[in-house]
PDB file of C-alpha atoms in Angstrom:
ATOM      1  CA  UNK A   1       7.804  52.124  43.001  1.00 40.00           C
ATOM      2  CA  UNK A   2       5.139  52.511  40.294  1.00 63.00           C
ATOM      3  CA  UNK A   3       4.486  55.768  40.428  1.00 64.00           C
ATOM      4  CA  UNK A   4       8.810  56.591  40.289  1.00 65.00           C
ATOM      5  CA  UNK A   5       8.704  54.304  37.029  1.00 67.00           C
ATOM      6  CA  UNK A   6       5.470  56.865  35.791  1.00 72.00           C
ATOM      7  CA  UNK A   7       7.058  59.912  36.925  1.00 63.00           C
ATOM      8  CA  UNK A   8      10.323  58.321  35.065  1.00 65.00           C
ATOM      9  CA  UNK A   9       8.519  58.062  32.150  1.00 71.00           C
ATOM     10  CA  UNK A  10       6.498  61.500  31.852  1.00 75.00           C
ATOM     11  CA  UNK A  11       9.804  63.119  32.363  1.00 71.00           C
ATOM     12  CA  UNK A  12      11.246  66.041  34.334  1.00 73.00           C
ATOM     13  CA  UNK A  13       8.962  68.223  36.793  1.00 75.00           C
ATOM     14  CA  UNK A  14       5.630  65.887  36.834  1.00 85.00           C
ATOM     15  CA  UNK A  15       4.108  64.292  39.942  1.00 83.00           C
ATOM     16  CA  UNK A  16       2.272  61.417  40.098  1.00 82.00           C
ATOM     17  CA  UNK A  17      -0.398  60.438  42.842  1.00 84.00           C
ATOM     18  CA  UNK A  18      -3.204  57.946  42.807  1.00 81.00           C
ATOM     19  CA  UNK A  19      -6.660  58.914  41.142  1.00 79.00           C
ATOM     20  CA  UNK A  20      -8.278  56.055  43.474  1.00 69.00           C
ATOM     21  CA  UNK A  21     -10.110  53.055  41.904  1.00 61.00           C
ATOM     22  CA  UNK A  22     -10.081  49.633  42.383  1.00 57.00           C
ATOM     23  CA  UNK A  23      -7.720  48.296  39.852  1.00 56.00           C
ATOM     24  CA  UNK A  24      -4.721  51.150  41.491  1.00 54.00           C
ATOM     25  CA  UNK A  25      -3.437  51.764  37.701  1.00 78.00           C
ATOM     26  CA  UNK A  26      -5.198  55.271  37.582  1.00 85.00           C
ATOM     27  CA  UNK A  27      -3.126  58.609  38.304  1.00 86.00           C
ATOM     28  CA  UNK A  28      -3.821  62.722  38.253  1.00 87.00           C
ATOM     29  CA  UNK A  29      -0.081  64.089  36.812  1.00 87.00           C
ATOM     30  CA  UNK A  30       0.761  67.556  37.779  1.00 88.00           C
ATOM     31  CA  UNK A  31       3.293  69.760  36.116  1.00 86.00           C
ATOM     32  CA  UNK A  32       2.695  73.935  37.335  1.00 84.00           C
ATOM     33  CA  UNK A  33      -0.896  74.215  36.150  1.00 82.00           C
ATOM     34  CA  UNK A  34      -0.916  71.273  33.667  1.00 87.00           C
ATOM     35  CA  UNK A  35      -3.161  68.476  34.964  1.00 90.00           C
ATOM     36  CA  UNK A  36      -3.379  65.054  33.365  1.00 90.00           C
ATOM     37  CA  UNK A  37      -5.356  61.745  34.230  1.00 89.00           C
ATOM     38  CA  UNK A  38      -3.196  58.500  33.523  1.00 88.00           C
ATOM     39  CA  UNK A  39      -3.679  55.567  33.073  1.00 87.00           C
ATOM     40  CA  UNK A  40      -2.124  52.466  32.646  1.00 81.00           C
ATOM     41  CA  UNK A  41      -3.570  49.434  30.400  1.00 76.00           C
ATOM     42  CA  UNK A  42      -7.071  51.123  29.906  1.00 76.00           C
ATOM     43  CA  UNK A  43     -10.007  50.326  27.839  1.00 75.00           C
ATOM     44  CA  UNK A  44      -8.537  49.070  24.363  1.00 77.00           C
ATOM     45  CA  UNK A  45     -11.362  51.447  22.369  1.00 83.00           C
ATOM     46  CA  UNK A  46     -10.455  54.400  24.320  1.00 88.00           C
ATOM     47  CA  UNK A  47      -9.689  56.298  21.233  1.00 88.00           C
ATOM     48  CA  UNK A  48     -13.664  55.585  19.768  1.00 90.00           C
ATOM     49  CA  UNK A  49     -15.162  56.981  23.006  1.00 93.00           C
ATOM     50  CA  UNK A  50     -12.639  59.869  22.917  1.00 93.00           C
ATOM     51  CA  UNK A  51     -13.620  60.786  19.558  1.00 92.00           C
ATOM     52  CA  UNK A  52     -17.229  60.458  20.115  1.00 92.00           C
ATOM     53  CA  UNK A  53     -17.341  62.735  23.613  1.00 93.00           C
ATOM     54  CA  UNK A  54     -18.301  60.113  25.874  1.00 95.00           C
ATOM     55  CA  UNK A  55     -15.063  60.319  27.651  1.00 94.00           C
ATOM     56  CA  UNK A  56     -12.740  63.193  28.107  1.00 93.00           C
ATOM     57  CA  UNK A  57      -9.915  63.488  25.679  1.00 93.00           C
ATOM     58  CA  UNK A  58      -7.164  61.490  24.427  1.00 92.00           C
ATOM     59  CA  UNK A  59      -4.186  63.572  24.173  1.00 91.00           C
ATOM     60  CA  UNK A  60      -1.976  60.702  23.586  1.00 89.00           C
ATOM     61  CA  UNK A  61      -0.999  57.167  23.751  1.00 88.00           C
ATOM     62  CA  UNK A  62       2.926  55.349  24.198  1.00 86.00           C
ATOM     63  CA  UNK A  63       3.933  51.912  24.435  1.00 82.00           C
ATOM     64  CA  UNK A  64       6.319  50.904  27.218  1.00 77.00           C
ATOM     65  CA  UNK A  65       8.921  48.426  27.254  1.00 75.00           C
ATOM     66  CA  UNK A  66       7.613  46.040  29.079  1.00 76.00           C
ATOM     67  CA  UNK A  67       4.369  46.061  27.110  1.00 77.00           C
ATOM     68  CA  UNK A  68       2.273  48.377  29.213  1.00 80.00           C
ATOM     69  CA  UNK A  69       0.024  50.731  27.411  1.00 85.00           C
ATOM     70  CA  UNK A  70      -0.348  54.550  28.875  1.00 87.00           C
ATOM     71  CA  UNK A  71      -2.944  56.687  27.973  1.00 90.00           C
ATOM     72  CA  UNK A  72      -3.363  60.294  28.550  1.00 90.00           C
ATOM     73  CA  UNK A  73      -6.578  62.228  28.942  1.00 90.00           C
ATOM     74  CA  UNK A  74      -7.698  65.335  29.596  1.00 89.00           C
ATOM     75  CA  UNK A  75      -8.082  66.311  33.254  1.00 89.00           C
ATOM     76  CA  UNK A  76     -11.809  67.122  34.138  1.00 87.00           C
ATOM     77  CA  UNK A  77     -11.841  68.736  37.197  1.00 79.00           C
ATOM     78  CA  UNK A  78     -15.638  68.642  38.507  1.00 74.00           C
ATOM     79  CA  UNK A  79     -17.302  66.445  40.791  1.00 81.00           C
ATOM     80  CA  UNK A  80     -19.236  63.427  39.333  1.00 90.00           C
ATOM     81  CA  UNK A  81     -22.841  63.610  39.514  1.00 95.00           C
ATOM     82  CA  UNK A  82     -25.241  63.352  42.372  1.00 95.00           C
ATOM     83  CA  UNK A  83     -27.575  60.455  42.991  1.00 96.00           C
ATOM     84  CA  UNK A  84     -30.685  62.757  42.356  1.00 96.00           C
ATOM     85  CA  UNK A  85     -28.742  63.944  38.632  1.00 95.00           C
ATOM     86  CA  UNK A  86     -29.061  61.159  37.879  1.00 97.00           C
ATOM     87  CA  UNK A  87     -32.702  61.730  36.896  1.00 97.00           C
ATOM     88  CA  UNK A  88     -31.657  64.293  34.280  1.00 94.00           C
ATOM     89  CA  UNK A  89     -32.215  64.612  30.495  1.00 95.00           C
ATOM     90  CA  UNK A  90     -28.079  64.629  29.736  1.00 96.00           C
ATOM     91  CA  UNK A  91     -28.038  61.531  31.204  1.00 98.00           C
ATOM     92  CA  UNK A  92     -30.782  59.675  29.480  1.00 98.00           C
ATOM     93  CA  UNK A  93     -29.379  61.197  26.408  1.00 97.00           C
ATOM     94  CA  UNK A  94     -26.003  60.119  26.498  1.00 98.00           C
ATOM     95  CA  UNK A  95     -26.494  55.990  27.502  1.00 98.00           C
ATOM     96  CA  UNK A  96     -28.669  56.072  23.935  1.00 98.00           C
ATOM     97  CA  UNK A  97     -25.661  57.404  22.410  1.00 97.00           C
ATOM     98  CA  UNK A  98     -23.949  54.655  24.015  1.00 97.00           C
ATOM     99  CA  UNK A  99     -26.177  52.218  23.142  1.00 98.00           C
ATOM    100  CA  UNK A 100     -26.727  53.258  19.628  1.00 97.00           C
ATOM    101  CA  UNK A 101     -22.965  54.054  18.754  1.00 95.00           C
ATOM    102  CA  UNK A 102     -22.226  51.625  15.887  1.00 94.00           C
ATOM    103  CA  UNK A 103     -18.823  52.530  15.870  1.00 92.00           C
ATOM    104  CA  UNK A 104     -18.006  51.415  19.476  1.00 93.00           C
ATOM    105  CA  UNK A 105     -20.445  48.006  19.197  1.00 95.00           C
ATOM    106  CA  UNK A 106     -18.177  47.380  15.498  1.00 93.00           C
ATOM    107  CA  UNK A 107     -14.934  47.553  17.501  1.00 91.00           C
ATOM    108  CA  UNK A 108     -15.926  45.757  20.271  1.00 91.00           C
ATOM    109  CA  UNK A 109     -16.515  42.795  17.873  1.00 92.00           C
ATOM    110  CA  UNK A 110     -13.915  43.099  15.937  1.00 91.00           C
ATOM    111  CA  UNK A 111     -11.982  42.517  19.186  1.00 88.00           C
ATOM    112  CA  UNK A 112     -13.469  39.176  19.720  1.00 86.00           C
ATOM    113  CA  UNK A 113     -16.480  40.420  21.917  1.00 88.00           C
ATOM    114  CA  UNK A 114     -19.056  38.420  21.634  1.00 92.00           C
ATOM    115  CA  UNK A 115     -23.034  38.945  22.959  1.00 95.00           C
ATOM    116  CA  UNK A 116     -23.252  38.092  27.251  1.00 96.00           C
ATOM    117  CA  UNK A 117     -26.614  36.053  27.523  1.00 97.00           C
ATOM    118  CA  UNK A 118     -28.659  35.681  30.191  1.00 97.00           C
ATOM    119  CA  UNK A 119     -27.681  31.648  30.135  1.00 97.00           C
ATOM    120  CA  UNK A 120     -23.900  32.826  30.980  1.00 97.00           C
ATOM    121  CA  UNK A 121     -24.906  35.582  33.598  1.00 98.00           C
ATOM    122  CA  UNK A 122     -26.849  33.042  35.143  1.00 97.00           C
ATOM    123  CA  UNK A 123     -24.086  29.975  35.226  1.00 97.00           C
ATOM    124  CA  UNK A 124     -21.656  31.874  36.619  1.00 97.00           C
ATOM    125  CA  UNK A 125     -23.901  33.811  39.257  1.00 97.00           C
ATOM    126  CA  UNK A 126     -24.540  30.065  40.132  1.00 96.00           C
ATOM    127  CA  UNK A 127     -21.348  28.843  40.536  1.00 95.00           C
ATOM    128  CA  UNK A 128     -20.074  32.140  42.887  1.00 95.00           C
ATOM    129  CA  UNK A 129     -23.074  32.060  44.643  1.00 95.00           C
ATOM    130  CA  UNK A 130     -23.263  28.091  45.904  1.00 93.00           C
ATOM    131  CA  UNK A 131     -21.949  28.879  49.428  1.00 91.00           C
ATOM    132  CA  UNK A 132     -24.382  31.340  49.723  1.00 91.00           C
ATOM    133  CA  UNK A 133     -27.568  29.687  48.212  1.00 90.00           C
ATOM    134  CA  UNK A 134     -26.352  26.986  51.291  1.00 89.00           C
ATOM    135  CA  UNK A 135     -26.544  29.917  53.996  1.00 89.00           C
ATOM    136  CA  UNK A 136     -28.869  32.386  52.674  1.00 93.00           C
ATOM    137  CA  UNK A 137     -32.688  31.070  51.998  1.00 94.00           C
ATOM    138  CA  UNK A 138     -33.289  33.947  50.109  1.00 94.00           C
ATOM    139  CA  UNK A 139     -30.274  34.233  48.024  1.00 96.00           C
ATOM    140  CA  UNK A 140     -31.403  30.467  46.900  1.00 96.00           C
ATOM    141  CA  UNK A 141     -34.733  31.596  46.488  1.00 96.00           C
ATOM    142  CA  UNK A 142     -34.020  34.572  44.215  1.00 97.00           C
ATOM    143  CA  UNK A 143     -31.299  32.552  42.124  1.00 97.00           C
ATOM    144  CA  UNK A 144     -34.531  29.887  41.053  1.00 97.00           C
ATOM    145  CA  UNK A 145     -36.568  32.847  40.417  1.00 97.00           C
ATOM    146  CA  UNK A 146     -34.058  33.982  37.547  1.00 97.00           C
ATOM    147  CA  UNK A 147     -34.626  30.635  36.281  1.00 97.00           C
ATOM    148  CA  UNK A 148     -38.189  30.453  36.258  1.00 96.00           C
ATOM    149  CA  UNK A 149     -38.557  34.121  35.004  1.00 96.00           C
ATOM    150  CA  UNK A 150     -35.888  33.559  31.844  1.00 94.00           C
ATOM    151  CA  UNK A 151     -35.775  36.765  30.332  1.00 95.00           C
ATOM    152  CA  UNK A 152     -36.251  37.277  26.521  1.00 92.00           C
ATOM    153  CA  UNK A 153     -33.078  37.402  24.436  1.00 94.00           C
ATOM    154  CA  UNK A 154     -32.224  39.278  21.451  1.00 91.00           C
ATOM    155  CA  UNK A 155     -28.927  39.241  20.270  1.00 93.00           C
ATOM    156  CA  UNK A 156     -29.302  41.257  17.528  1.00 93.00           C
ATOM    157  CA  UNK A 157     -30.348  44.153  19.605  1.00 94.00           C
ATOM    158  CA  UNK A 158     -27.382  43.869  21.988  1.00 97.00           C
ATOM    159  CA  UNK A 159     -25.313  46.931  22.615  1.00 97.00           C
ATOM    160  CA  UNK A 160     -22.078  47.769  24.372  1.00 97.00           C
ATOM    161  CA  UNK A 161     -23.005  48.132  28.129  1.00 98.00           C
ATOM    162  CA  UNK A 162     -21.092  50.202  30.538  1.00 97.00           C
ATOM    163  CA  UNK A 163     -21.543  47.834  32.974  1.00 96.00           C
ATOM    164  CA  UNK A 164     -20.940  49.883  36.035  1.00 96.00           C
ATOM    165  CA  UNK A 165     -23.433  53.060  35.410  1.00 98.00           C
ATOM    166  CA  UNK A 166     -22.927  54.298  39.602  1.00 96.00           C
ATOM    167  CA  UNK A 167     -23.036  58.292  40.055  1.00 96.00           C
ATOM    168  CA  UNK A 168     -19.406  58.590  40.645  1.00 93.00           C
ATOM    169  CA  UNK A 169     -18.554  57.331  36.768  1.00 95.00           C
ATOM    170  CA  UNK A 170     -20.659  60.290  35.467  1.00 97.00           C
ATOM    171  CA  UNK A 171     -18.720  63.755  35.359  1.00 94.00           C
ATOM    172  CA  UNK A 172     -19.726  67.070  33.803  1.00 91.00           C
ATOM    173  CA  UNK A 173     -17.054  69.419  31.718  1.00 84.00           C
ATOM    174  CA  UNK A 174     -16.892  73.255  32.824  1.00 78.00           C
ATOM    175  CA  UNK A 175     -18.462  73.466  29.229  1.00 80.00           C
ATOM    176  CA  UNK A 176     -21.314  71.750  30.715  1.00 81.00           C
ATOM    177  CA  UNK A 177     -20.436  68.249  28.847  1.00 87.00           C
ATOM    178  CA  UNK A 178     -21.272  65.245  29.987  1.00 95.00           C
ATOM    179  CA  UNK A 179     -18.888  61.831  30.442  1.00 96.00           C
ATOM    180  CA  UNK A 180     -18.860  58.128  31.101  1.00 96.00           C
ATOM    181  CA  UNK A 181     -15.813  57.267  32.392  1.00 92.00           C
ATOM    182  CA  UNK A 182     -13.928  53.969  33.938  1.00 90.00           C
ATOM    183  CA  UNK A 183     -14.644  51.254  30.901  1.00 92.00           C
ATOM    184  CA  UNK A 184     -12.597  48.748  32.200  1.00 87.00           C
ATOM    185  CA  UNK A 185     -15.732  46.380  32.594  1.00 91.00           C
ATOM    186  CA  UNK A 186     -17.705  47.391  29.075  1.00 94.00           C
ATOM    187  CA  UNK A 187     -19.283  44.418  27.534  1.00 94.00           C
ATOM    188  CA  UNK A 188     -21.592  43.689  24.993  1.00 97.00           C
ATOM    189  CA  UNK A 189     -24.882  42.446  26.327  1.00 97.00           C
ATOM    190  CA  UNK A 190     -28.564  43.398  26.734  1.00 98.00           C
ATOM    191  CA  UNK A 191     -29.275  47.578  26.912  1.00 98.00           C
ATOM    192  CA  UNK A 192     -31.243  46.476  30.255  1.00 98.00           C
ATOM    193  CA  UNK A 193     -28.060  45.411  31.677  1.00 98.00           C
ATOM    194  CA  UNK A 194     -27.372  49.300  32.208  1.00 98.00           C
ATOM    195  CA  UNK A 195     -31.109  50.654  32.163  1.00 98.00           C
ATOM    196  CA  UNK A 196     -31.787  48.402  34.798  1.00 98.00           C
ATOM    197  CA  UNK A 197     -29.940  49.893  38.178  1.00 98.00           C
ATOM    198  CA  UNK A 198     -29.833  53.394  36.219  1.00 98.00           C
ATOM    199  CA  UNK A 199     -33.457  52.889  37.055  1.00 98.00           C
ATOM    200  CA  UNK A 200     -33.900  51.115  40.180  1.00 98.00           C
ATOM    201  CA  UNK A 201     -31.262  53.409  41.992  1.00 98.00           C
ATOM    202  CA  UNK A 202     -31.880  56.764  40.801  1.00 98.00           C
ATOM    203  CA  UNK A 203     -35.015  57.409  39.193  1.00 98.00           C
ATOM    204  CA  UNK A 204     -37.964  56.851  41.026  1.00 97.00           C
ATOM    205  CA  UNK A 205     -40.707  54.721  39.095  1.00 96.00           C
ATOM    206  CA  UNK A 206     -43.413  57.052  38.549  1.00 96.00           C
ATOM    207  CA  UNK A 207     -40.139  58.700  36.182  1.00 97.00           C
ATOM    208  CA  UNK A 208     -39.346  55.848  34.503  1.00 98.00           C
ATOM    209  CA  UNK A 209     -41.737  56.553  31.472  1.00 97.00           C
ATOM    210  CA  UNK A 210     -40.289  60.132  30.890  1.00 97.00           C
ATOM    211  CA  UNK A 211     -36.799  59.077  31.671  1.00 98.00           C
ATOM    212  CA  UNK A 212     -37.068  56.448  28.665  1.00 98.00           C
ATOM    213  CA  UNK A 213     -38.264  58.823  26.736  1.00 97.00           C
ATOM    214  CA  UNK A 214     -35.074  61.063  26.896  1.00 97.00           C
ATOM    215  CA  UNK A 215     -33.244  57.764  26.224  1.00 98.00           C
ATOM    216  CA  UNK A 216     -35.777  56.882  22.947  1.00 97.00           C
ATOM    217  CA  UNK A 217     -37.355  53.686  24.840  1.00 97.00           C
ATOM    218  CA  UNK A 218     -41.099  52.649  25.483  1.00 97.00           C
ATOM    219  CA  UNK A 219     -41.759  50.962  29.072  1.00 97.00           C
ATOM    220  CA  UNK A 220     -43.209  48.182  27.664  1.00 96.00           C
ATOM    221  CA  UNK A 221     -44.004  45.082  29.164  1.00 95.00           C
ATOM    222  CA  UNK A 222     -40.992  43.103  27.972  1.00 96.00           C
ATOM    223  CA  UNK A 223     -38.132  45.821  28.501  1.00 97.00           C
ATOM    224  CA  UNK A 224     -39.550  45.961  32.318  1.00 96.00           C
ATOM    225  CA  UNK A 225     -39.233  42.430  32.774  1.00 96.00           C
ATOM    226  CA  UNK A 226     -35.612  41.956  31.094  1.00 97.00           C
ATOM    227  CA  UNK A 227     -34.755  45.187  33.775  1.00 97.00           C
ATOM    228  CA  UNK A 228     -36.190  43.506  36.793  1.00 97.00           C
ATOM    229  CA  UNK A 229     -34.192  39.842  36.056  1.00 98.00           C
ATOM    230  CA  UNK A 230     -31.128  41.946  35.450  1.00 98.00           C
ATOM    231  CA  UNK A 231     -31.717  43.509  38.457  1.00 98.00           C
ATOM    232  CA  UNK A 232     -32.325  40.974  40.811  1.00 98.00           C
ATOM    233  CA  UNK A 233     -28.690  39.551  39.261  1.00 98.00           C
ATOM    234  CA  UNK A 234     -26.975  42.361  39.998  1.00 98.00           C
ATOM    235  CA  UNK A 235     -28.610  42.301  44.067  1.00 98.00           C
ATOM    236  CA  UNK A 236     -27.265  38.857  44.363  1.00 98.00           C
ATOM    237  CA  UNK A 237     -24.232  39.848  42.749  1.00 97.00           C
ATOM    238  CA  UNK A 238     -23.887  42.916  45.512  1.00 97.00           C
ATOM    239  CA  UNK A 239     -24.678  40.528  48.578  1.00 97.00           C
ATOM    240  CA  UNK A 240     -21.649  38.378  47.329  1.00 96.00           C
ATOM    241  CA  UNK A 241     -19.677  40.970  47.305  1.00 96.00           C
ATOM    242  CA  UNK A 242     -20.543  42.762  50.221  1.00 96.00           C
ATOM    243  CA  UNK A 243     -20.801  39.145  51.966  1.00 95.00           C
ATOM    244  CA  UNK A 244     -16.918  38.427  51.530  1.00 94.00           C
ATOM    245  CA  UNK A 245     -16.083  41.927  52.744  1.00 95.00           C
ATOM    246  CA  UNK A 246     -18.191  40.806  56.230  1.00 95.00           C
ATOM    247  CA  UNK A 247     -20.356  44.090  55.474  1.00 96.00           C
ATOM    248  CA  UNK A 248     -23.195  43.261  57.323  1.00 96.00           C
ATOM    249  CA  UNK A 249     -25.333  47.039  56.412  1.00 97.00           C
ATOM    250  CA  UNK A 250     -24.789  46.757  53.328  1.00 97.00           C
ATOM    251  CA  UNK A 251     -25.776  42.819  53.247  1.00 96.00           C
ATOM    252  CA  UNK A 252     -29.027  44.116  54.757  1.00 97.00           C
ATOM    253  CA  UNK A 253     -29.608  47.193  52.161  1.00 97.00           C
ATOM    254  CA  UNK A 254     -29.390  44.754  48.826  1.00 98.00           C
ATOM    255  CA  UNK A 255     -31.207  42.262  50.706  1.00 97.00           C
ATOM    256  CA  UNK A 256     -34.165  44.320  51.416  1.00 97.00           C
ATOM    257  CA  UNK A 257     -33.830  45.963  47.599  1.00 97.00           C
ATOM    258  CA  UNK A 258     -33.739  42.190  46.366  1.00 97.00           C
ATOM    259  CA  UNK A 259     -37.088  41.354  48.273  1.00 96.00           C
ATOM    260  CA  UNK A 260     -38.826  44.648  47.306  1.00 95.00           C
ATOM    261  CA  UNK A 261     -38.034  43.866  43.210  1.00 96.00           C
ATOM    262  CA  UNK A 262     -38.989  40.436  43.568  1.00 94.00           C
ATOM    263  CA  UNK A 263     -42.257  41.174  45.461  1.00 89.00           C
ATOM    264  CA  UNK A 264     -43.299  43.770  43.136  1.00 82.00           C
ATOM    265  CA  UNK A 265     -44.962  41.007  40.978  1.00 61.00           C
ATOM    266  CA  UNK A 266     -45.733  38.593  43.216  1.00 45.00           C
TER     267      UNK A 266
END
């Protein structure tokens, strides 16, 4: 019935079908040869990563009736990037962008953003992870060692953060441009928040250095410490996830990736 109200909408001749995603408000529109992506409520600064080439372009923007915002965006018809890409130069290079874009970090707080510390990711891991910390030794065990390991923070140096930085959100343009897409879960926050399983995940550590350097970083002591605590948050965060789902392999694969980051300074 949605995608009748969408088709409705765009008008005469276009087809609507799911672009996949977890939220279901994403569509690909067809028309002959003319190819759109659509979507419905999106990220509210869509227009400032449009404009700076992080995301593909806006071609427009309409109000519905009922309140719904509908953007449109230029269709990018490539795969996204490979785990092992993921060790490139572009990709380095455009998370600094991110990082360092004023413009998008301005707007974010002028829509009542504010900084995500470490005390609130760690509350509210707390309080979704009780059940587990009851059946799970380790998940217990890793949820005091964010306590006792408190990372530095500086809110001053926070940045807007992707938040999701997997393979399949980076896609390259037949010019050989490079986006971030699906910002539905940007917040403002520690750059380590995104460095951290950008790192872990794809780039193995003897890279790290040189990686950093594309994304004009030092590994220094502190930034690899803020990296591991956010890390070892976003494991828990996985096995509670995957726990719900009854997903016993992939229970097993961020349980043995927890242990591994938490051993490496033990």
């Amino acid at each position: 019935m949605r995608v009748k109200r969408l088709e409705h909408f765009m008008g005469e001749g276009w087809q609507l079908r799911s672009a996949g995603g977890a939220t279901g408000e994403a569509y690909i529109a067809e028309q002959g040869e003319q190819k759109l992506f659509i979507k419905r409520n999106s990220s509210p600064f869509l227009a400032v990563l449009s404009a700076e080439g992080i995301v593909p372009k806006l071609l427009w923007t309409k109000r519905l009736e009922n309140g719904d915002v509908i953007t449109a965006q230029q269709w990018v018809d490539r795969p996204e990037l490979k785990s092992y890409e993921m060790n490139h130069d572009s990709v380095a290079s455009l998370l600094s962008k991110i990082h360092r874009s004023k413009e998008l970090l301005d707007m974010f707080m002028r829509m009542g953003n504010r900084p995500l510390s470490p005390t609130e990711i760690l509350a509210n891991l707390d309080l979704r992870t009780r059940h587990l910390q009851e059946s799970l030794l380790y998940v217990k065990e890793a949820m005091q060692w964010l306590t006792d390991n408190f990372p530095v923070f500086y809110e001053e140096k926070c940045v807007v953060c992707h938040s999701d930085v997997n393979h399949n959100n980076w896609i390259n343009n037949e010019d050989g441009s490079l986006f971030l897409i699906d910002w539905d879960g940007a917040q403002v926050a520690d750059p380590a928040l995104d460095l951290a399983p950008l790192l872990y995940l794809y780039v193995p550590k003897q890279d790290w250095e040189e990686w950093l350097k594309g994304y004009g970083e030092e590994l220094s002591e502190d930034l690899t410490l803020r990296m591991q605590w956010h890390m070892v948050v976003q494991c828990i965060d996985n096995i509670l996830w995957f726990w719900k789902r009854e997903e016993t392999a992939n229970i097993t694969k961020w349980s043995h990736l927890l242990d591994d980051i938490l051993q490496a300074r033990t």
